CSV table of C-alpha atoms in Angstrom, one decimal:
chain,number,residue,atom,x,y,z
A,28,MET,CA,240.8,128.8,14.0
A,29,ALA,CA,240.3,130.6,17.4
A,30,SER,CA,237.4,129.4,19.6
A,31,PHE,CA,234.4,131.6,20.1
A,32,LYS,CA,233.0,132.0,23.6
A,33,LEU,CA,229.6,133.3,24.8
A,34,ARG,CA,227.9,133.7,28.1
A,35,VAL,CA,224.3,132.5,28.0
A,36,ILE,CA,221.6,133.7,30.5
A,37,TRP,CA,218.3,131.9,30.6
A,38,GLY,CA,216.8,132.8,34.0
A,39,ASP,CA,217.4,134.8,37.2
A,40,ASP,CA,220.0,132.4,38.5
A,41,ASN,CA,220.9,130.3,35.4
A,42,SER,CA,223.8,131.1,33.2
A,43,GLN,CA,226.3,129.0,31.2
A,44,ARG,CA,229.5,129.4,29.2
A,45,LEU,CA,229.3,128.2,25.6
A,46,THR,CA,232.4,127.5,23.5
A,47,PHE,CA,232.5,127.1,19.7
A,48,SER,CA,235.8,125.5,18.9
A,49,ASP,CA,235.3,126.3,15.1
A,50,GLY,CA,234.8,130.0,15.7
A,51,MET,CA,231.7,132.1,15.3
A,52,PRO,CA,228.5,130.0,14.5
A,53,ALA,CA,227.5,130.0,10.9
A,54,SER,CA,224.0,131.2,11.5
A,55,LEU,CA,221.5,132.2,14.2
A,56,ASN,CA,219.8,128.9,13.7
A,57,VAL,CA,223.1,127.0,14.5
A,58,LEU,CA,223.5,129.2,17.6
A,59,SER,CA,219.9,128.6,18.7
A,60,LYS,CA,220.4,124.8,18.4
A,61,LYS,CA,223.6,124.9,20.3
A,62,ILE,CA,222.0,126.8,23.2
A,63,GLU,CA,219.0,124.6,23.1
A,64,ASN,CA,221.1,121.4,23.5
A,65,GLU,CA,223.7,122.6,25.9
A,66,CYS,CA,221.3,124.4,28.3
A,67,GLY,CA,218.6,121.7,28.2
A,68,LEU,CA,215.9,123.9,26.6
A,69,GLN,CA,214.5,121.3,24.2
A,70,GLY,CA,210.8,121.7,23.5
A,71,GLN,CA,210.8,125.4,24.5
A,72,GLN,CA,210.4,128.3,22.1
A,73,PHE,CA,212.6,131.3,22.6
A,74,ARG,CA,214.4,134.2,20.9
A,75,LEU,CA,217.8,135.5,21.6
A,76,GLN,CA,219.0,139.0,22.8
A,77,TYR,CA,222.5,140.3,23.0
A,78,MET,CA,224.1,143.1,25.1
A,79,ASP,CA,224.4,146.1,22.8
A,80,LYS,CA,227.6,148.0,23.8
A,81,ASP,CA,226.3,151.4,22.5
A,82,PHE,CA,223.1,151.4,24.6
A,83,ASN,CA,224.2,149.0,27.3
A,84,GLU,CA,220.9,147.1,27.0
A,85,PHE,CA,219.8,143.8,25.7
A,86,MET,CA,218.6,144.0,22.0
A,87,ASN,CA,217.0,141.4,19.8
A,88,LEU,CA,219.6,139.3,18.0
A,89,THR,CA,218.9,139.3,14.3
A,90,SER,CA,222.3,138.2,13.0
A,91,VAL,CA,225.4,136.4,14.4
A,92,SER,CA,227.4,139.3,13.0
A,93,ASP,CA,226.2,141.4,15.9
A,94,LEU,CA,228.1,139.2,18.3
A,95,THR,CA,231.8,139.4,19.3
A,96,ASP,CA,233.9,137.0,21.4
A,97,LYS,CA,232.9,136.8,25.1
A,98,ASP,CA,229.6,138.6,24.5
A,99,THR,CA,226.5,137.9,26.7
A,100,VAL,CA,223.4,136.4,25.2
A,101,ARG,CA,220.0,136.3,26.9
A,102,VAL,CA,217.3,133.7,26.2
A,103,VAL,CA,213.7,135.1,26.1
A,104,PHE,CA,211.1,132.4,26.3
A,105,PHE,CA,207.8,132.5,24.4
A,106,THR,CA,204.5,130.8,25.3
A,107,SER,CA,203.1,128.3,22.9
A,108,ARG,CA,200.7,130.9,21.5
A,109,SER,CA,203.1,133.8,21.5
A,110,SER,CA,205.3,132.1,19.0
A,111,SER,CA,202.8,133.3,16.4
A,112,SER,CA,203.4,136.2,14.2
A,113,SER,CA,201.7,138.6,16.6
A,114,HIS,CA,204.5,138.1,19.1
A,115,MET,CA,207.4,136.6,17.2
A,116,PRO,CA,208.2,138.1,13.8
A,117,ASP,CA,209.8,135.9,11.2
A,118,GLU,CA,213.2,137.6,11.6
A,119,PHE,CA,213.3,136.2,15.2
A,120,SER,CA,212.4,132.7,14.3
A,121,PRO,CA,215.4,130.3,14.5
A,122,LEU,CA,214.7,128.8,11.1
A,123,ALA,CA,214.5,132.3,9.5
A,124,HIS,CA,218.3,132.6,9.4
A,125,CYS,CA,219.3,129.5,7.5
A,126,ASN,CA,221.8,130.4,4.8
A,127,SER,CA,220.3,127.9,2.4
A,128,SER,CA,217.6,125.3,2.2
A,129,GLU,CA,220.3,122.6,2.6
A,130,SER,CA,221.4,124.0,6.0
A,131,CYS,CA,217.8,124.1,7.1
A,132,ASP,CA,217.3,120.5,6.2
A,133,ALA,CA,220.5,119.5,8.1
A,134,ASP,CA,219.3,121.3,11.2
A,135,ASN,CA,215.9,119.6,10.9
A,136,GLU,CA,217.6,116.2,10.6
A,137,ASN,CA,219.6,116.9,13.8
A,138,SER,CA,216.4,117.7,15.7
A,139,SER,CA,214.4,114.8,14.3
A,140,ALA,CA,215.4,112.7,17.3
A,141,GLU,CA,213.7,115.2,19.6
A,142,THR,CA,210.5,115.4,17.5
A,143,SER,CA,209.1,112.1,18.7
A,144,ASP,CA,209.6,113.1,22.3
A,145,ALA,CA,207.9,116.4,21.7
A,146,ASP,CA,204.9,114.5,20.2
A,147,ILE,CA,204.4,112.9,23.6
A,148,LEU,CA,202.3,116.0,24.6
A,149,SER,CA,200.5,116.3,21.3
A,150,SER,CA,197.7,113.7,21.6
A,151,SER,CA,196.0,115.4,24.6
A,152,THR,CA,195.0,119.0,24.0
A,153,SER,CA,194.4,119.4,27.7
A,154,ALA,CA,198.1,118.9,28.6
A,155,ARG,CA,200.2,122.0,29.1
A,156,SER,CA,203.2,122.2,26.8
A,157,SER,CA,205.2,125.1,28.4
A,158,LEU,CA,206.9,126.0,31.6
A,159,TRP,CA,206.2,129.2,33.5
A,160,PRO,CA,207.8,131.9,31.2
A,161,THR,CA,210.6,134.1,32.4
A,162,PRO,CA,209.9,137.0,32.0
A,163,PHE,CA,206.1,136.6,31.9
A,164,ILE,CA,204.6,137.4,28.4
A,165,LEU,CA,201.4,139.4,28.7
A,166,PRO,CA,198.4,138.2,26.7
A,167,ARG,CA,196.7,140.4,24.1
A,168,PHE,CA,193.8,142.2,25.8
A,169,SER,CA,190.4,142.8,24.2
A,170,TYR,CA,190.2,145.6,21.7
A,171,ASP,CA,188.5,148.1,24.0
A,172,VAL,CA,190.9,147.4,26.9
A,173,GLN,CA,193.9,147.7,24.6
A,174,LEU,CA,192.6,151.0,23.2
A,175,LYS,CA,192.2,152.5,26.7
A,176,LEU,CA,195.7,151.3,27.6
A,177,ASN,CA,197.2,152.9,24.5
A,178,HIS,CA,195.6,156.2,25.3
A,179,GLY,CA,196.8,155.9,28.9
A,180,ASN,CA,200.4,155.2,27.8
A,181,SER,CA,200.4,158.1,25.4
A,182,ALA,CA,199.2,160.5,28.2
A,183,PHE,CA,201.9,159.1,30.5
A,184,ARG,CA,204.6,159.6,28.0
A,185,ASN,CA,203.5,163.1,27.2
A,186,ASN,CA,202.8,164.6,30.6
A,187,GLY,CA,203.5,161.9,33.1
A,188,GLN,CA,199.7,161.4,33.9
A,189,PHE,CA,198.9,158.0,35.5
A,190,LEU,CA,195.7,156.1,34.5
A,191,ILE,CA,193.2,155.3,37.1
A,192,PRO,CA,191.4,152.3,35.7
A,193,ASP,CA,187.6,152.2,36.0
A,194,PRO,CA,186.0,148.9,37.2
A,195,LYS,CA,185.3,147.6,33.7
A,196,LEU,CA,188.9,148.3,32.5
A,197,LYS,CA,190.4,146.7,35.6
A,198,SER,CA,188.2,143.7,35.3
A,199,GLY,CA,189.1,143.2,31.6
A,200,ILE,CA,192.8,143.3,32.5
A,201,LEU,CA,192.5,140.9,35.4
A,202,ASP,CA,190.3,138.5,33.4
A,203,ALA,CA,192.8,138.2,30.6
A,204,LEU,CA,195.7,137.8,33.0
A,205,ALA,CA,193.9,135.1,34.9
A,206,GLU,CA,193.1,133.1,31.7
A,207,GLU,CA,196.8,133.4,30.7
A,208,ILE,CA,198.1,132.3,34.1
A,209,ILE,CA,195.9,129.2,34.2
A,210,ASN,CA,197.6,128.1,31.0
A,211,TYR,CA,200.7,127.5,33.1
A,212,LYS,CA,199.6,127.0,36.7
A,213,ALA,CA,196.4,126.9,38.7
A,214,TYR,CA,198.3,127.7,41.9
A,215,PRO,CA,201.1,130.3,41.2
A,216,SER,CA,203.6,131.2,43.9
A,217,ASP,CA,203.8,134.7,45.4
A,218,SER,CA,206.9,135.4,43.3
A,219,GLU,CA,205.1,134.4,40.1
A,220,PHE,CA,202.2,136.7,40.9
A,221,SER,CA,204.9,139.4,41.2
A,222,ASP,CA,206.3,138.4,37.8
A,223,VAL,CA,202.9,139.0,36.2
A,224,ALA,CA,202.2,142.3,38.0
A,225,LYS,CA,205.7,143.6,37.2
A,226,ALA,CA,205.3,142.7,33.6
A,227,LEU,CA,202.0,144.5,33.4
A,228,VAL,CA,203.3,147.9,34.8
A,229,ALA,CA,206.5,147.5,32.7
A,230,LYS,CA,204.6,147.3,29.5
A,231,HIS,CA,201.9,149.7,30.5
A,232,PRO,CA,203.6,152.3,32.8
A,233,CYS,CA,200.4,154.3,33.0
A,234,LEU,CA,199.1,151.6,35.4
A,235,LYS,CA,201.9,152.0,37.9
A,236,GLU,CA,200.6,152.7,41.4
A,237,GLN,CA,201.6,155.9,43.0
A,238,GLY,CA,202.8,155.5,46.6
A,239,SER,CA,203.6,151.9,46.2
A,240,ALA,CA,207.2,150.8,46.7
A,241,SER,CA,207.1,148.4,43.9
A,242,GLY,CA,204.5,150.1,41.8
A,243,TYR,CA,202.4,147.0,41.4
A,244,SER,CA,201.6,145.6,44.9
A,245,GLY,CA,197.9,146.4,44.4
A,246,TRP,CA,197.7,144.7,41.1
A,247,LYS,CA,199.4,141.7,42.6
A,248,MET,CA,196.8,141.4,45.4
A,249,SER,CA,194.0,141.9,42.9
A,250,LEU,CA,195.4,139.1,40.7
A,251,LYS,CA,195.4,136.7,43.7
A,252,PHE,CA,191.7,137.4,44.4
A,253,LYS,CA,190.8,137.2,40.7
A,254,LEU,CA,192.6,133.8,40.2
A,255,ALA,CA,190.9,132.4,43.4
A,256,ASN,CA,187.5,133.3,41.9
A,257,TYR,CA,188.6,131.8,38.6
A,258,ARG,CA,189.5,128.6,40.3
A,259,SER,CA,186.1,128.5,41.9
A,260,LYS,CA,184.6,128.8,38.4
A,261,LEU,CA,186.8,125.9,37.2
A,262,ARG,CA,185.9,123.8,40.2
A,263,ARG,CA,182.2,124.1,39.3
A,264,LEU,CA,183.1,123.0,35.7
A,265,GLY,CA,184.9,119.9,37.0
A,266,CYS,CA,188.5,120.9,36.4
A,267,PRO,CA,190.4,118.0,38.1
A,268,GLU,CA,193.4,120.1,39.1
A,269,VAL,CA,191.2,122.2,41.5
A,270,THR,CA,188.3,119.8,42.3
A,271,VAL,CA,190.9,117.6,44.0
A,272,ASN,CA,191.0,120.3,46.7
A,273,ALA,CA,187.2,120.7,47.0
A,274,LEU,CA,185.7,120.2,50.4
A,275,LYS,CA,183.5,117.3,49.2
A,276,HIS,CA,186.7,115.4,48.3
A,277,LYS,CA,188.2,115.8,51.8
A,278,PRO,CA,188.2,112.8,54.1
A,279,GLU,CA,185.4,112.3,56.6
A,280,GLY,CA,185.8,114.6,59.6
A,281,LYS,CA,188.5,116.6,57.8
A,282,HIS,CA,186.3,119.2,56.1
A,283,SER,CA,188.8,122.1,56.4
A,284,PRO,CA,189.9,124.1,53.3
A,285,ALA,CA,193.5,123.9,54.4
A,286,PHE,CA,193.6,120.1,55.0
A,287,GLY,CA,195.5,118.0,52.5
A,288,VAL,CA,195.7,120.6,49.8
A,289,LYS,CA,197.2,119.0,46.7
A,290,LYS,CA,199.3,121.3,44.6
A,291,PRO,CA,202.0,120.8,41.9
A,292,LYS,CA,205.6,120.7,42.9
A,293,LYS,CA,208.0,123.2,41.4
A,294,ALA,CA,208.8,121.3,38.3
A,295,GLU,CA,205.4,119.8,37.6
A,296,VAL,CA,203.6,121.4,34.7
A,297,ASN,CA,200.9,118.7,34.1
A,298,TYR,CA,199.9,117.9,37.6
A,299,CYS,CA,196.4,116.5,37.2
A,300,PRO,CA,195.2,116.9,33.6
A,301,VAL,CA,191.8,116.1,32.3
A,302,PHE,CA,191.1,113.0,30.3
A,303,PRO,CA,191.5,113.1,26.5
A,304,ALA,CA,188.3,114.1,24.7
A,305,GLY,CA,185.7,111.3,24.8
A,306,GLU,CA,187.6,109.3,27.4
A,307,THR,CA,186.3,108.3,30.9
A,308,ALA,CA,187.8,106.5,33.8
A,309,GLU,CA,186.2,103.2,32.6
A,310,SER,CA,187.6,103.5,29.1
A,311,GLN,CA,191.0,104.4,30.4
A,312,GLU,CA,191.0,101.4,32.7
A,313,LYS,CA,190.1,99.2,29.7
A,314,MET,CA,193.0,100.7,27.8
A,315,ARG,CA,195.3,100.0,30.7
A,316,VAL,CA,194.4,96.3,30.6
A,317,GLU,CA,195.0,96.2,26.9
A,318,LEU,CA,198.4,97.9,27.5
A,319,LEU,CA,199.5,95.0,29.7
A,320,ALA,CA,199.0,92.7,26.7
A,321,GLU,CA,200.6,95.0,24.2
A,322,GLN,CA,203.7,95.4,26.3
A,323,LYS,CA,204.5,91.7,26.0
A,324,LYS,CA,204.6,91.8,22.2
A,325,ARG,CA,208.0,92.2,20.4
A,326,ASN,CA,208.8,95.3,18.4
A,327,ASN,CA,205.7,97.1,19.7
A,328,ASP,CA,207.3,100.1,21.3
A,329,GLU,CA,205.4,102.7,19.2
A,330,THR,CA,202.0,101.2,20.1
A,331,VAL,CA,203.0,101.1,23.8
A,332,ARG,CA,204.2,104.7,23.7
A,333,LYS,CA,200.9,105.9,22.2
A,334,MET,CA,198.9,104.0,24.7
A,335,MET,CA,201.0,105.3,27.6
A,336,ASP,CA,200.5,108.8,26.2
A,337,MET,CA,196.7,108.3,26.0
A,338,THR,CA,196.5,107.0,29.6
A,339,PHE,CA,198.8,109.7,31.1
A,340,ALA,CA,195.9,111.7,32.7
A,341,TYR,CA,194.5,108.4,34.2
A,342,ARG,CA,197.9,107.6,35.8
A,343,ARG,CA,198.2,111.2,37.2
A,344,HIS,CA,194.7,110.9,38.7
A,345,GLU,CA,195.7,107.7,40.3
A,346,VAL,CA,198.9,109.1,41.8
A,347,VAL,CA,197.3,112.4,43.0
A,348,HIS,CA,194.1,110.9,44.4
A,349,ASP,CA,195.1,107.5,45.7
A,350,SER,CA,198.9,107.9,46.5
A,351,PRO,CA,199.5,104.2,45.8
A,352,LEU,CA,202.6,102.3,47.0
A,353,VAL,CA,205.4,102.0,44.4
A,354,ALA,CA,205.0,98.2,44.3
A,355,ASP,CA,201.3,98.4,43.6
A,356,PHE,CA,201.7,101.1,41.0
A,357,ARG,CA,204.4,99.1,39.3
A,358,SER,CA,202.2,96.1,39.0
A,359,ARG,CA,199.5,98.2,37.4
A,360,TRP,CA,201.9,100.1,35.0
A,361,PRO,CA,204.9,97.8,34.3
A,362,ALA,CA,205.6,99.6,31.0
A,363,LEU,CA,206.3,102.9,32.9
A,364,PHE,CA,209.4,101.4,34.6
A,365,GLN,CA,211.4,100.9,31.4
A,366,VAL,CA,214.1,103.3,30.6
A,367,ARG,CA,212.4,104.8,27.5
A,368,GLU,CA,209.1,105.4,29.3
A,369,ILE,CA,210.7,106.9,32.3
A,370,ASN,CA,212.2,109.6,30.1
A,371,ALA,CA,208.8,110.0,28.3
A,372,GLU,CA,206.8,110.3,31.5
A,373,PHE,CA,209.2,112.9,32.8
A,374,ARG,CA,208.6,115.0,29.7
A,375,ARG,CA,204.9,114.5,30.0
A,376,ILE,CA,204.9,115.9,33.5
A,377,THR,CA,207.5,118.6,33.3
A,378,THR,CA,207.7,119.2,29.4
A,379,LEU,CA,211.5,118.8,29.8
A,380,PRO,CA,213.8,116.1,28.6
A,381,LEU,CA,215.1,114.1,31.6
A,382,GLN,CA,218.6,113.1,30.3
A,383,SER,CA,219.8,116.4,28.9
A,384,LYS,CA,218.3,118.3,31.8
A,385,PHE,CA,220.0,116.1,34.3
A,386,LEU,CA,223.4,116.3,32.5
A,387,SER,CA,223.2,120.1,32.2
A,388,GLN,CA,222.5,120.5,35.9
A,389,LEU,CA,225.3,118.0,36.7
A,390,ASP,CA,227.7,120.1,34.6
A,391,ARG,CA,226.4,123.2,36.3
A,392,PHE,CA,227.1,121.9,39.9
A,393,SER,CA,230.1,119.8,39.1
A,394,ASP,CA,232.7,122.3,40.5
A,395,ASP,CA,230.6,122.6,43.7
A,396,LEU,CA,230.4,118.8,44.1
A,397,LEU,CA,234.2,118.5,43.7
A,398,LYS,CA,234.6,121.1,46.5
A,399,VAL,CA,232.2,119.0,48.7
A,400,PHE,CA,234.2,115.8,48.0
A,401,THR,CA,237.5,117.4,49.1
A,402,LYS,CA,236.0,118.2,52.5
A,403,LYS,CA,235.3,114.5,53.1
A,404,GLY,CA,237.9,112.6,55.2
A,405,GLY,CA,239.0,109.1,56.0
A,406,VAL,CA,238.4,106.1,53.9
A,407,VAL,CA,235.6,107.7,51.9
A,408,ARG,CA,238.0,110.5,50.8
A,409,LYS,CA,240.5,107.9,49.6
A,410,ARG,CA,237.8,106.0,47.6
A,411,ILE,CA,236.6,109.2,46.0
A,412,GLN,CA,240.1,110.2,45.0
A,413,ASP,CA,240.6,106.7,43.4
A,414,VAL,CA,237.5,107.1,41.2
A,415,MET,CA,238.6,110.7,40.2
A,416,VAL,CA,241.9,109.4,38.7
A,417,PRO,CA,240.4,108.9,35.1
A,418,MET,CA,239.2,112.6,35.1
A,419,SER,CA,242.8,113.8,35.3
A,420,GLN,CA,244.0,111.3,32.7
A,421,LYS,CA,241.3,111.9,30.1
A,422,ALA,CA,239.8,115.4,30.2
A,423,THR,CA,236.5,114.8,28.4
A,424,ILE,CA,233.1,115.8,29.5
A,425,GLU,CA,231.8,112.2,29.5
A,426,THR,CA,234.7,111.1,31.8
A,427,LYS,CA,234.2,114.0,34.1
A,428,ARG,CA,230.4,113.2,34.5
A,429,GLU,CA,231.2,109.5,35.1
A,430,CYS,CA,233.7,110.3,37.8
A,431,ILE,CA,231.5,112.8,39.6
A,432,LEU,CA,228.5,110.4,39.6
A,433,LYS,CA,230.7,107.7,41.1
A,434,GLY,CA,232.1,110.1,43.6
A,435,LEU,CA,228.6,111.2,44.6
A,436,CYS,CA,227.6,107.5,45.1
A,437,ILE,CA,230.5,107.0,47.4
A,438,TYR,CA,229.9,110.3,49.2
A,439,LEU,CA,226.3,109.0,49.9
A,440,ASN,CA,227.6,105.7,51.1
A,441,GLU,CA,226.4,103.8,48.1
A,442,ASP,CA,228.2,101.4,45.8
A,443,PRO,CA,228.8,102.9,42.3
A,444,GLN,CA,228.7,99.4,40.8
A,445,ASP,CA,225.1,99.0,41.9
A,446,LEU,CA,224.1,102.1,39.8
A,447,VAL,CA,225.9,100.7,36.7
A,448,ARG,CA,224.5,97.2,37.3
A,449,GLU,CA,220.9,98.5,37.4
A,450,TYR,CA,221.5,100.4,34.2
A,451,LEU,CA,223.0,97.3,32.5
A,452,VAL,CA,220.1,95.1,33.6
A,453,SER,CA,217.7,97.6,32.1
A,454,ARG,CA,219.6,97.6,28.8
A,455,VAL,CA,219.7,93.8,28.7
A,456,LEU,CA,216.0,93.5,29.3
A,457,PHE,CA,215.3,96.2,26.7
A,458,HIS,CA,217.4,94.5,24.0
A,459,TYR,CA,215.9,91.1,24.9
A,460,LYS,CA,212.4,92.4,24.2
A,461,GLN,CA,213.6,93.7,20.9
């Protein structure tokens, strides 16, 4: 049977080639699972669109029969709330295309290993569960705002008349957008503000600004001011993600708004979350001490995982506020430095699985890394060539990854055996505890 190839796009600068050796996938659910695993999109909700050759535009994919070999498929992400029926009809749900109940059960079994990881974020309702969506999904506005926008869009379609929003309408739009933005970030970047403003005028063209090159520069500026005011409101309510930057928390003699501003890095979703309901710093410290005792018990991984989950916000506060040394932090949280908990903590902070994300990025940049290796000379070049020999003898993805990782260690003047030895020591300790 001939292989079936697809080009998958899931961002402005992310695309990947997928090959189905058994031909066209049996269902849309199978295709979704393949894309989810190969592109490292576990834990995210999305629908698929394909390039329609008649209209030369992306259309919602409702059946794999719409696809042909070497087609282009685009991933459209949903927010945690937009996966409801108001934004995502049943025909776009990945499980809506199972050919039978047996096939659905099989797919559920395949994803059961990921379910426990996804549960990491479930115990704390304050933890964010989604990355910044691309493209940005607008929230549903209040009834009166939506009614005015519908009338404005109708007038724009009929006679090209733009809508000049009154202060109440503009305030209603900006309030809803600010509340939606804060679900993902308290401090969006300039480009992310552009994403929101662009999505607004794209869905409601009557709001497009005349005389503006982009058509939304004024909305973008208004959004920045609105979110700054919204952060001030959250600061008064004690939201830790913004109170950490309050003037009263600045060091003595450093009472400048710009000094030591603490903001999430690019990949951090849960930067400084609030404590779980009913928990305080004192109760969390007590749980941390209990965790030290629980960690020493055998066959106690599930209890340790739950306690690590419950104390996640406490650890983040410690990291953000105190910036402890690694040695001190390790002595306080020894369970965090086990292989399983490293993966779990990465998911708590970024909502992404560490291993599959790392391997997908390694595969993405493998050709570039090989080009970099060839430019190295001398003894290092010879050592890299020696570790690359198995890749030419056994052309599997696992062998290629192993060779590239070893070559990268040598390129960085490190010993590949040290990397493997550290991994083996971790595995031995893990099995010993079992």
